Short mmCIF file of C-alpha atoms in Angstrom, two decimals:
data_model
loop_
_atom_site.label_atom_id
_atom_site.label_comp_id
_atom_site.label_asym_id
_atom_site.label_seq_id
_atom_site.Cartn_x
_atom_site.Cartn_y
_atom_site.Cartn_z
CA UNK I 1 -117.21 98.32 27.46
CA UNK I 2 -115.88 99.58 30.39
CA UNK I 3 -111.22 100.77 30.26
CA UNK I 4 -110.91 98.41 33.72
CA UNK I 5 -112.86 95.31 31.98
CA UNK I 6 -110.19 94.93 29.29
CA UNK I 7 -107.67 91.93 30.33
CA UNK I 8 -105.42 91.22 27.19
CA UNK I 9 -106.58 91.93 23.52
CA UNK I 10 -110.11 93.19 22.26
CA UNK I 11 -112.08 90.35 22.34
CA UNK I 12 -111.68 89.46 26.21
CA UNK I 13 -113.22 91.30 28.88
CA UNK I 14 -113.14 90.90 32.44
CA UNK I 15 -116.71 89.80 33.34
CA UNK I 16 -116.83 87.08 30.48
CA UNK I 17 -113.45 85.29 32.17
CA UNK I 18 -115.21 85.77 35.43
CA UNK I 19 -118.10 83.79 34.53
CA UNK I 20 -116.57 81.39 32.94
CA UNK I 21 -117.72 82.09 29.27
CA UNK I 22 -114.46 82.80 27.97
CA UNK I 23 -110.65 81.21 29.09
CA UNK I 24 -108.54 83.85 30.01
CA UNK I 25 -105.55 84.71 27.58
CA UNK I 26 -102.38 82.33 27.90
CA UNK I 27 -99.84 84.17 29.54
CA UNK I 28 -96.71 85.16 27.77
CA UNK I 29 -94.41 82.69 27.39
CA UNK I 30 -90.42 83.71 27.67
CA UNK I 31 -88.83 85.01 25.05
CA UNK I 32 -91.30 86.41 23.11
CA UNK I 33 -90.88 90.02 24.61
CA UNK I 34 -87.95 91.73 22.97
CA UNK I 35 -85.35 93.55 24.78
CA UNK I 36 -86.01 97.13 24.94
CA UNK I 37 -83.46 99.24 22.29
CA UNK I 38 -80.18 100.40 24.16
CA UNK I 39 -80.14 103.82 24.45
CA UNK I 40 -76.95 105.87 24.41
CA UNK I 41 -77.67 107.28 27.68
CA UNK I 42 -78.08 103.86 29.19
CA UNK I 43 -74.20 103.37 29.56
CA UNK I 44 -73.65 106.80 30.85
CA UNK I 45 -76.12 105.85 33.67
CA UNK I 46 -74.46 102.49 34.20
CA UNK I 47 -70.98 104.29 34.00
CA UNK I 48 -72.12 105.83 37.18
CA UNK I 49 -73.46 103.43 38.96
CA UNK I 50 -70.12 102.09 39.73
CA UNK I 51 -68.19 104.06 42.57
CA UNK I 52 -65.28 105.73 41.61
CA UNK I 53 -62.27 107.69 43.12
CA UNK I 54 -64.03 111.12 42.97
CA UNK I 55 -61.31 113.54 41.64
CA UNK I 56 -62.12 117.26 42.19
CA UNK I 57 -62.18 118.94 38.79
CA UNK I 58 -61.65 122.23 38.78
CA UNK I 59 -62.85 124.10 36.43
CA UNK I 60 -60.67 126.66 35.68
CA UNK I 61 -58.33 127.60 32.77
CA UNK I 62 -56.64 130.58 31.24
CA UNK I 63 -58.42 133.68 31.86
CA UNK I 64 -59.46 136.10 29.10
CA UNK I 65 -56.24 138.84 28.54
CA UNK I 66 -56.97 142.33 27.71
CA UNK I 67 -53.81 142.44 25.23
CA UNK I 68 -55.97 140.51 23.32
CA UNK I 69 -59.46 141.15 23.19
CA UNK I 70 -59.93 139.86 20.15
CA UNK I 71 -61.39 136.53 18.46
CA UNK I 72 -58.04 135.98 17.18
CA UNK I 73 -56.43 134.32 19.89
CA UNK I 74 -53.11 132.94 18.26
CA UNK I 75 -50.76 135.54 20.04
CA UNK I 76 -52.60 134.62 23.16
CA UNK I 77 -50.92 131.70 23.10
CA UNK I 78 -47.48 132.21 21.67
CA UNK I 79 -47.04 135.05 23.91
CA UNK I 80 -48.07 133.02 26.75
CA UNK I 81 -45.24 130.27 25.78
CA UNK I 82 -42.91 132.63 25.66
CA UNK I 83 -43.86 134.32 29.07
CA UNK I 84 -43.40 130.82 30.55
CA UNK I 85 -39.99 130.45 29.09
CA UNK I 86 -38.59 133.48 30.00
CA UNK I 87 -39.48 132.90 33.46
CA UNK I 88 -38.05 129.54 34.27
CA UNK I 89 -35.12 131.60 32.29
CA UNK I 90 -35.25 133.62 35.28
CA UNK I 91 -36.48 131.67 38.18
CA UNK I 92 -35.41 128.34 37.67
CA UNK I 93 -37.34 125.49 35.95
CA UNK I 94 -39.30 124.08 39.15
CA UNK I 95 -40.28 127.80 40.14
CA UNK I 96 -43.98 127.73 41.29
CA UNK I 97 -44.29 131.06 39.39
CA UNK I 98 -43.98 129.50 36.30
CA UNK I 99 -46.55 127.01 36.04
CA UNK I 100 -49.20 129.28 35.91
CA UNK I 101 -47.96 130.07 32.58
CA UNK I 102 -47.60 126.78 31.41
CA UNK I 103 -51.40 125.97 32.51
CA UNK I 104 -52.51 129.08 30.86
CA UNK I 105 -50.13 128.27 27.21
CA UNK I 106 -51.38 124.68 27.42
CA UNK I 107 -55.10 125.49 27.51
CA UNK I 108 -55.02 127.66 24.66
CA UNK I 109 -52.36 126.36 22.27
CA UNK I 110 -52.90 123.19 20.28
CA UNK I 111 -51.02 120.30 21.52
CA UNK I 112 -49.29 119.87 18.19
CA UNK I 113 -47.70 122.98 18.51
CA UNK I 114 -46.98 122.86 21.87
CA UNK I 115 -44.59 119.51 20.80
CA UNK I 116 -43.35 120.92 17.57
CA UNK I 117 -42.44 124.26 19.80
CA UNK I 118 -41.19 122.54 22.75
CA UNK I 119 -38.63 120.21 19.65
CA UNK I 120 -37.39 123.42 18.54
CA UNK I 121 -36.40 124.80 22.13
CA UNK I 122 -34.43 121.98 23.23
CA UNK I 123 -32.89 122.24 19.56
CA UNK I 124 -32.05 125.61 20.50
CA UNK I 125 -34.09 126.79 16.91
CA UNK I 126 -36.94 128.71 18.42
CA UNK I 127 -37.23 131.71 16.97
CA UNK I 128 -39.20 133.14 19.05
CA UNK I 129 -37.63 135.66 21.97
CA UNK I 130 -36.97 133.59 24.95
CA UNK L 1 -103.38 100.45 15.71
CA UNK L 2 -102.14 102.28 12.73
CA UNK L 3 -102.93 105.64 13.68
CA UNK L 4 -101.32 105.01 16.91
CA UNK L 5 -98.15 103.66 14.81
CA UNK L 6 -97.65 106.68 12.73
CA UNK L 7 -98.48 109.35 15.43
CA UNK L 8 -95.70 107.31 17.34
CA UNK L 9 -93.61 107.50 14.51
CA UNK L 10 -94.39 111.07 13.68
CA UNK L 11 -93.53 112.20 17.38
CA UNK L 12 -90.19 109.50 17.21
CA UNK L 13 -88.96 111.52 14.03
CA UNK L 14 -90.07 114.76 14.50
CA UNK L 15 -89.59 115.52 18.06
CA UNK L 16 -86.78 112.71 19.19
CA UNK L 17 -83.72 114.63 17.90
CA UNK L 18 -84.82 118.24 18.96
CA UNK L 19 -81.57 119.88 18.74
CA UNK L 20 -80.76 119.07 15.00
CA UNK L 21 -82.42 120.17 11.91
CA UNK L 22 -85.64 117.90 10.73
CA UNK L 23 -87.32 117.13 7.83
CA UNK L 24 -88.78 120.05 5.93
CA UNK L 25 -87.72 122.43 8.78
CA UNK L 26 -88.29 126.00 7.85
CA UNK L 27 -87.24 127.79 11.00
CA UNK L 28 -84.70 128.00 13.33
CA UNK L 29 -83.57 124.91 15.93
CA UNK L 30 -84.50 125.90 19.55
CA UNK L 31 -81.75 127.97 21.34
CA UNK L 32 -79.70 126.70 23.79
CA UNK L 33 -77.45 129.99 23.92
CA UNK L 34 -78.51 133.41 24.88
CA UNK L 35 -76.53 134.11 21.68
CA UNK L 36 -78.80 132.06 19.78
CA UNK L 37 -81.64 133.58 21.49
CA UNK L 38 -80.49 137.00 19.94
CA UNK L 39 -80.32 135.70 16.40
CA UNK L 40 -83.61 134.66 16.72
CA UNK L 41 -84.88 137.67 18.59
CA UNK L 42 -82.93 139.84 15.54
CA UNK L 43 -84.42 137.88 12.49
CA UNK L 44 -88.17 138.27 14.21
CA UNK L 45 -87.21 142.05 14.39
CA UNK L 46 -86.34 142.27 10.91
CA UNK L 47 -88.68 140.25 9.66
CA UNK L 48 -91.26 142.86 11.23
CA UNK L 49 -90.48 145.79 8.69
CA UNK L 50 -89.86 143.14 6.14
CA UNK L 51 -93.29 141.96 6.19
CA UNK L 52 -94.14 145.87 6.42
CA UNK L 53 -91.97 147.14 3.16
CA UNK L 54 -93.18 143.97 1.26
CA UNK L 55 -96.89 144.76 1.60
CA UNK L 56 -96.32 148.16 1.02
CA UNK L 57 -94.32 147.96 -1.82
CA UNK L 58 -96.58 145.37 -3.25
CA UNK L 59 -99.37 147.89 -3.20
CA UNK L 60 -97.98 150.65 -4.84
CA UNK L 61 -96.37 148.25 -7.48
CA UNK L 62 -100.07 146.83 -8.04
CA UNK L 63 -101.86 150.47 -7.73
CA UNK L 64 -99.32 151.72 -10.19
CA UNK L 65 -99.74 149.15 -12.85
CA UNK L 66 -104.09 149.92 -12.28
CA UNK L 67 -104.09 152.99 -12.07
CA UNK L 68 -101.66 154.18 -15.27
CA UNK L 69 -102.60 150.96 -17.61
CA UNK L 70 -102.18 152.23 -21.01
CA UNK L 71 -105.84 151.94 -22.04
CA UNK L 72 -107.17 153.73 -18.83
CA UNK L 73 -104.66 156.22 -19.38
CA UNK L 74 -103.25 157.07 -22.14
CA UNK L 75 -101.41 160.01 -21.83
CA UNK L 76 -98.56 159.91 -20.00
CA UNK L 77 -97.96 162.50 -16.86
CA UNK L 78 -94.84 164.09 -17.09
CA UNK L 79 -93.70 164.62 -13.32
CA UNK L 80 -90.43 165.01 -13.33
CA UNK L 81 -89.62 165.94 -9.22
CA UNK L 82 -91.78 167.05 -6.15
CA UNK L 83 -89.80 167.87 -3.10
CA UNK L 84 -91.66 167.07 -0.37
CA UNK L 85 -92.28 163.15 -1.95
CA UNK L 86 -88.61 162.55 -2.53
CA UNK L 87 -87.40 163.85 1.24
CA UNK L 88 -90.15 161.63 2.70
CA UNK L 89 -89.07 158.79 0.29
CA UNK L 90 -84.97 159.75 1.64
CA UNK L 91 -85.60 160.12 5.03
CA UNK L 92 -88.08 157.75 5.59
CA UNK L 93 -86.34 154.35 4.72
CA UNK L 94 -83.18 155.59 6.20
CA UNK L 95 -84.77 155.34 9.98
CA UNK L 96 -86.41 152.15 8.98
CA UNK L 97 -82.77 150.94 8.28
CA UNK L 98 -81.52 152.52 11.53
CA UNK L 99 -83.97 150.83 13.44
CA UNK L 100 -82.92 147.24 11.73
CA UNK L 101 -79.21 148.40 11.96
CA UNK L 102 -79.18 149.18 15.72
CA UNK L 103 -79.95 145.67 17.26
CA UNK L 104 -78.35 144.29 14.39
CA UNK L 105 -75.01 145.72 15.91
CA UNK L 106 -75.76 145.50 19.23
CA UNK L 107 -76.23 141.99 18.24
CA UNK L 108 -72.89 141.82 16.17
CA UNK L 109 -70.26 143.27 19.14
CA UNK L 110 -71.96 140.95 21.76
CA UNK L 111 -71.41 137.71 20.08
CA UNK L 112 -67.54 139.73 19.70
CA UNK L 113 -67.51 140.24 23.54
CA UNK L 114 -64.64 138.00 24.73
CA UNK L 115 -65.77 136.52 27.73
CA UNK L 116 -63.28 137.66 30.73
CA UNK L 117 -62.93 134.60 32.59
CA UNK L 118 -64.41 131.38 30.87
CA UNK L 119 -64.49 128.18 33.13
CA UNK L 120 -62.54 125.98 30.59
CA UNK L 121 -61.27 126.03 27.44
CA UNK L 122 -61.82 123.52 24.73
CA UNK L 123 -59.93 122.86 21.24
CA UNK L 124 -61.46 122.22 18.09
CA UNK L 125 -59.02 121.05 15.71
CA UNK L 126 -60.41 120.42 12.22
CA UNK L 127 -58.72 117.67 10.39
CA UNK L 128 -59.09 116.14 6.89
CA UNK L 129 -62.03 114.62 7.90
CA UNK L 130 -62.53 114.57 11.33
CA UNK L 131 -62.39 116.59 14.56
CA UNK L 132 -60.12 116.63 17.36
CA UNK L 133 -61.10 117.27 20.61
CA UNK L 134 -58.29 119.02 23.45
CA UNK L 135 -59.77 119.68 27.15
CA UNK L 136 -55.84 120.67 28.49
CA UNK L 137 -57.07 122.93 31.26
CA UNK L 138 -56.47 119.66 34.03
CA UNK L 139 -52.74 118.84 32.62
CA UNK L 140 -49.74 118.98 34.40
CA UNK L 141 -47.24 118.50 31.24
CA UNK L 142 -47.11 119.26 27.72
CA UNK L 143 -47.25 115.41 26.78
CA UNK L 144 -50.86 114.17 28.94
CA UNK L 145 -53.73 115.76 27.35
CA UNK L 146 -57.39 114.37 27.27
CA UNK L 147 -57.49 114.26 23.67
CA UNK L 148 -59.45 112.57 21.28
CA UNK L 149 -60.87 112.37 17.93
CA UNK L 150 -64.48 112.72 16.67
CA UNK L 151 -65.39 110.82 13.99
CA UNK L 152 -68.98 110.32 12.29
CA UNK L 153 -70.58 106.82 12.56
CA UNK L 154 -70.51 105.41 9.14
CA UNK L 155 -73.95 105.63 7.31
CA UNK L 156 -74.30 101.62 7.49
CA UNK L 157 -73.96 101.70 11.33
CA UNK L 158 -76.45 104.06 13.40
CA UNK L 159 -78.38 102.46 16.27
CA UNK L 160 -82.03 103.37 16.30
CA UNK L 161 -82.64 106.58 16.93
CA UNK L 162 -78.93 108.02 16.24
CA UNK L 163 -79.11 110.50 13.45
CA UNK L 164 -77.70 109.69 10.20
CA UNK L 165 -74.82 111.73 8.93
CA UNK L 166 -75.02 113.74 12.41
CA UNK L 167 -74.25 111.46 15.07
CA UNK L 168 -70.35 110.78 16.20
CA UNK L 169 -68.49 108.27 17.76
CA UNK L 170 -66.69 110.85 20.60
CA UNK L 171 -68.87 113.56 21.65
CA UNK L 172 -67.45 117.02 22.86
CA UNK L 173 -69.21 116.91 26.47
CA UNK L 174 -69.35 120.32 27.99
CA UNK L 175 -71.13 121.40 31.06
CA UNK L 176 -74.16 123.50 30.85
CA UNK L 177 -74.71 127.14 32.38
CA UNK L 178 -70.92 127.68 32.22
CA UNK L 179 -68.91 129.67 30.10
CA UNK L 180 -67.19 128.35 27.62
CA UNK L 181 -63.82 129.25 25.57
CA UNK L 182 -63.65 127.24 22.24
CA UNK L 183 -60.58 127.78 20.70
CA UNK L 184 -60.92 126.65 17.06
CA UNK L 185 -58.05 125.94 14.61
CA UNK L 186 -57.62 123.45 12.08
CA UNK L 187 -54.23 121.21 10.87
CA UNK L 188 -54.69 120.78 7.07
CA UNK L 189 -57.48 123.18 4.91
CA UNK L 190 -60.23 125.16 6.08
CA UNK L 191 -62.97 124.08 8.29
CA UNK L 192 -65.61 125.43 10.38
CA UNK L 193 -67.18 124.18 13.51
CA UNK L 194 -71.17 125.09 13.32
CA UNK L 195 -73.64 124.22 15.81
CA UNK L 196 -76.99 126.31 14.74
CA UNK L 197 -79.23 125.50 18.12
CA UNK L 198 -75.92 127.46 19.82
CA UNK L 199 -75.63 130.26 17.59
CA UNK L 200 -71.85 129.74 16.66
CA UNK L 201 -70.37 129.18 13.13
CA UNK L 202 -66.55 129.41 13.36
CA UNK L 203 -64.28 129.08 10.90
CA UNK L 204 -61.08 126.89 11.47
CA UNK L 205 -58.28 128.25 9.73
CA UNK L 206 -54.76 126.36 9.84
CA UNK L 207 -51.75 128.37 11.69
CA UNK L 208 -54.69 130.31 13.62
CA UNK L 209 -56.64 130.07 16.71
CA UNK L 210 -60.22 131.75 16.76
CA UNK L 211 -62.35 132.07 20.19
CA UNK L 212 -65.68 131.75 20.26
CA UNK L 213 -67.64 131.55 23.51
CA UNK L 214 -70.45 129.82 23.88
CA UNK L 215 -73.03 129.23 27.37
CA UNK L 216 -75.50 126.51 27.17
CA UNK L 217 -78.31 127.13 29.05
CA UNK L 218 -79.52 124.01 29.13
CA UNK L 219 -78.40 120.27 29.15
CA UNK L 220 -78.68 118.36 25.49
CA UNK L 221 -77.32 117.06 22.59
CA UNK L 222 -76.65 119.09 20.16
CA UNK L 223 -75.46 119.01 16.69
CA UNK L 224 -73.69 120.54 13.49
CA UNK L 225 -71.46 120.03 10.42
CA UNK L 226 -68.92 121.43 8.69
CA UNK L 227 -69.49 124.47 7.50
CA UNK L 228 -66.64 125.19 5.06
CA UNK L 229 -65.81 123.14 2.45
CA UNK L 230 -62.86 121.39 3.10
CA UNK L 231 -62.75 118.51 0.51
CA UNK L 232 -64.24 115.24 -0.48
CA UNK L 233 -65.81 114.18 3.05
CA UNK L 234 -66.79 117.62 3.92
CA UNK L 235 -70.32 115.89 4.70
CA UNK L 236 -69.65 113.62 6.78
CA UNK L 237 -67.36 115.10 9.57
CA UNK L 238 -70.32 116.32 12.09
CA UNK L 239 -70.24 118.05 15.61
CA UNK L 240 -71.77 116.56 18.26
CA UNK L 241 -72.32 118.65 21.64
CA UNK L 242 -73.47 117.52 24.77
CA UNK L 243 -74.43 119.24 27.71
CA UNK L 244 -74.21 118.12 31.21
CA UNK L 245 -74.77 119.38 34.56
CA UNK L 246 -71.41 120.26 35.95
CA UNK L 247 -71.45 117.21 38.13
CA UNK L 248 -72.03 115.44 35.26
CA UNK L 249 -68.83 116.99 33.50
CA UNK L 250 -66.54 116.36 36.51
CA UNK L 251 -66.95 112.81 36.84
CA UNK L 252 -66.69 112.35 33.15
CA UNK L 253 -63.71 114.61 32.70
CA UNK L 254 -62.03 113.19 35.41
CA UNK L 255 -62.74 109.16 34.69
CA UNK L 256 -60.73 110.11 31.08
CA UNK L 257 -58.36 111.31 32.88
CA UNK L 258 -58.00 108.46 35.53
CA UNK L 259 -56.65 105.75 33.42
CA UNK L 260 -54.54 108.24 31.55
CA UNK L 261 -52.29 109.20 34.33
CA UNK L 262 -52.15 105.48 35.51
CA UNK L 263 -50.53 104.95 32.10
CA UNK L 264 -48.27 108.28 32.80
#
């Protein structure tokens, strides 16, 4: 049996429906083909689809410091909190100066301590030196 | 029909989730870090002079107990040294061990190497028993952050083809062939963020930040668990990495961030 003589299931082949000795198959009626299975990717691809603002990402954070060239990275960020408060100490708070610090103590520190630090300067308890 | 069912199955099982471990897996997950690449690489070294000292050992262990059985021989010798035997038997293991020990190192300070200037910097913060997820590298104050948590879907809910006990609800998306700063910490006991297929196990100690840095060569899902015991659902709090092409990772990073600094 020739691969191009095969219509629908085993038994039917394409010569026999020509002449007339067999009835083709019925064709599929709706509903009875299920839905293919959602794939996680699926909505990703959707998500994209639909035109957005395109916002520039940068990427770009804190770049590695040779004080600490270590895995332990913990100073990395306290010191870099405190380098950011002593210099809107000495610049002023809106200095342009400044905010590089505050991009660079941001990426590495935890946001929880970032808030509990930030409580205890305006409480004037930091103990850090600032 | 069958056949064709369980092949599909076998290749739906077996080759479907490529970046996490499999049933009755012996070796390692594919690499998708040069780092991993080098543990591989190092345990294929190793495993050279392994396979060498075993069979060699083996034979002299199996001559021995021919050669001096107590009916074939039953007088014992009484050797007690021979110089030239016991330098060879010093001198020679010692460069077999040097020649293990030297990519071993070399192995050891690279995965140390802190990268100089990593393209972003992500936060892993373990928690009692989840993940939390900090990409703070796009804020402009200390309270917007694109934050969120990672938590694993509960064994009852997977889809088809989601892995149980590895797949999460929030994956950490990260763009491939870029480095990457992961800052790890944790805010209760100790955990550890693993991912085998990219070489790094970190441990997530409270009160401290460790760096790892990872560069995925290629885009994928990849995953790990906990690798530290940190209590009763130290199981089921999974990592879940995906890699995307930097596009990719733009557009996603910045459609979190959209609706957060609408809010703002």
């Amino acid at each position: 049996m020739n691969q191009n003589d095969v219509v629908q299931g085993d038994n039917l082949t394409l010569s026999e429906v020509i002449t007339g000795k067999q009835a083709p198959d019925p064709a599929h009626e709706y509903g009875t083909v299920s839905p293919p299975p959602s794939s996680p990717d699926q909505s990703y691809r959707n998500e994209d689809e639909v035109p957005q603002p395109n916002v520039e990402i940068e990427l770009k954070t804190a770049p590695g410091d040779w004080r600490f060239p270590v895995q332990n990275q913990t100073r990395h960020c306290y010191t870099r909190y405190l380098e950011y408060h002593r210099c809107i100490k000495e610049k002023g708070k809106d200095d342009p100066a400044c905010e590089k610090f505050a991009r660079y103590y941001r990426s590495l520190c935890p946001l929880e301590w970032i808030q509990r630090w930030n409580e205890q300067v305006e409480q004037g308890t930091f103990p850090g030196p600032i | 029909m069958k056949i064709q069912m369980i092949v599909r199955e076998w290749l739906f099982f077996t080759i479907a989730p490529c970046d996490a471990a499999e049933p009755w897996q012996l070796g390692f997950q594919d690499a998708a870090t040069p780092m991993m690449q080098g543990i591989i690489d190092l345990h294929h070294d190793i495993f050279f002079f392994l396979i060498l000292i075993l069979v060699f050992v083996s034979w002299i262990l199996v001559r021995a107990l021919w050669h001096f059985h107590y009916k074939k021989n039953p007088i014992p010798q009484r050797i007690v040294h021979g110089t030239t035997i016991e330098i060879i038997r010093t001198i020679f293991p010692s460069i077999i061990l040097m020649f293990i020990a030297i990519p071993s190192f070399a192995l050891l300070y690279s995965m140390d190497e802190v990268v100089v200037d990593p393209a972003i910097t992500i936060k892993a913060i373990g928690h009692q028993w989840y993940r939390t997820y900090e990409y703070s590298d796009y804020n402009s104050s200390d309270e917007q952050s694109l934050t969120f948590d990672s938590y694993m879907i509960p064994e009852d809910d997977p889809e088809l083809g989601q892995s149980r006990l590895l797949e999460v609800d929030n994956r950490v998306v990260v763009p491939a062939k870029t480095h990457i700063r992961i800052i790890v910490t944790s805010a209760d006991v100790l955990h550890s963020w693993a991912v085998p297929s990219s070489g790094v196990k970190c441990d997530a100690v409270p009160g401290r930040l460790n760096q790892t840095s990872i560069l995925v060569q290629r885009e994928g899902v990849y995953y790990g668990q906990c690798s530290e015991i940190c209590g009763t659902n130290h199981a089921f709090m999974p990592i879940v990495v995906e890699a995307v092409s930097r596009k990719d990772y733009g557009s996603r990073v910045s459609n979190q961030l959209i609706p957060q600094t609408g809010e703002a």
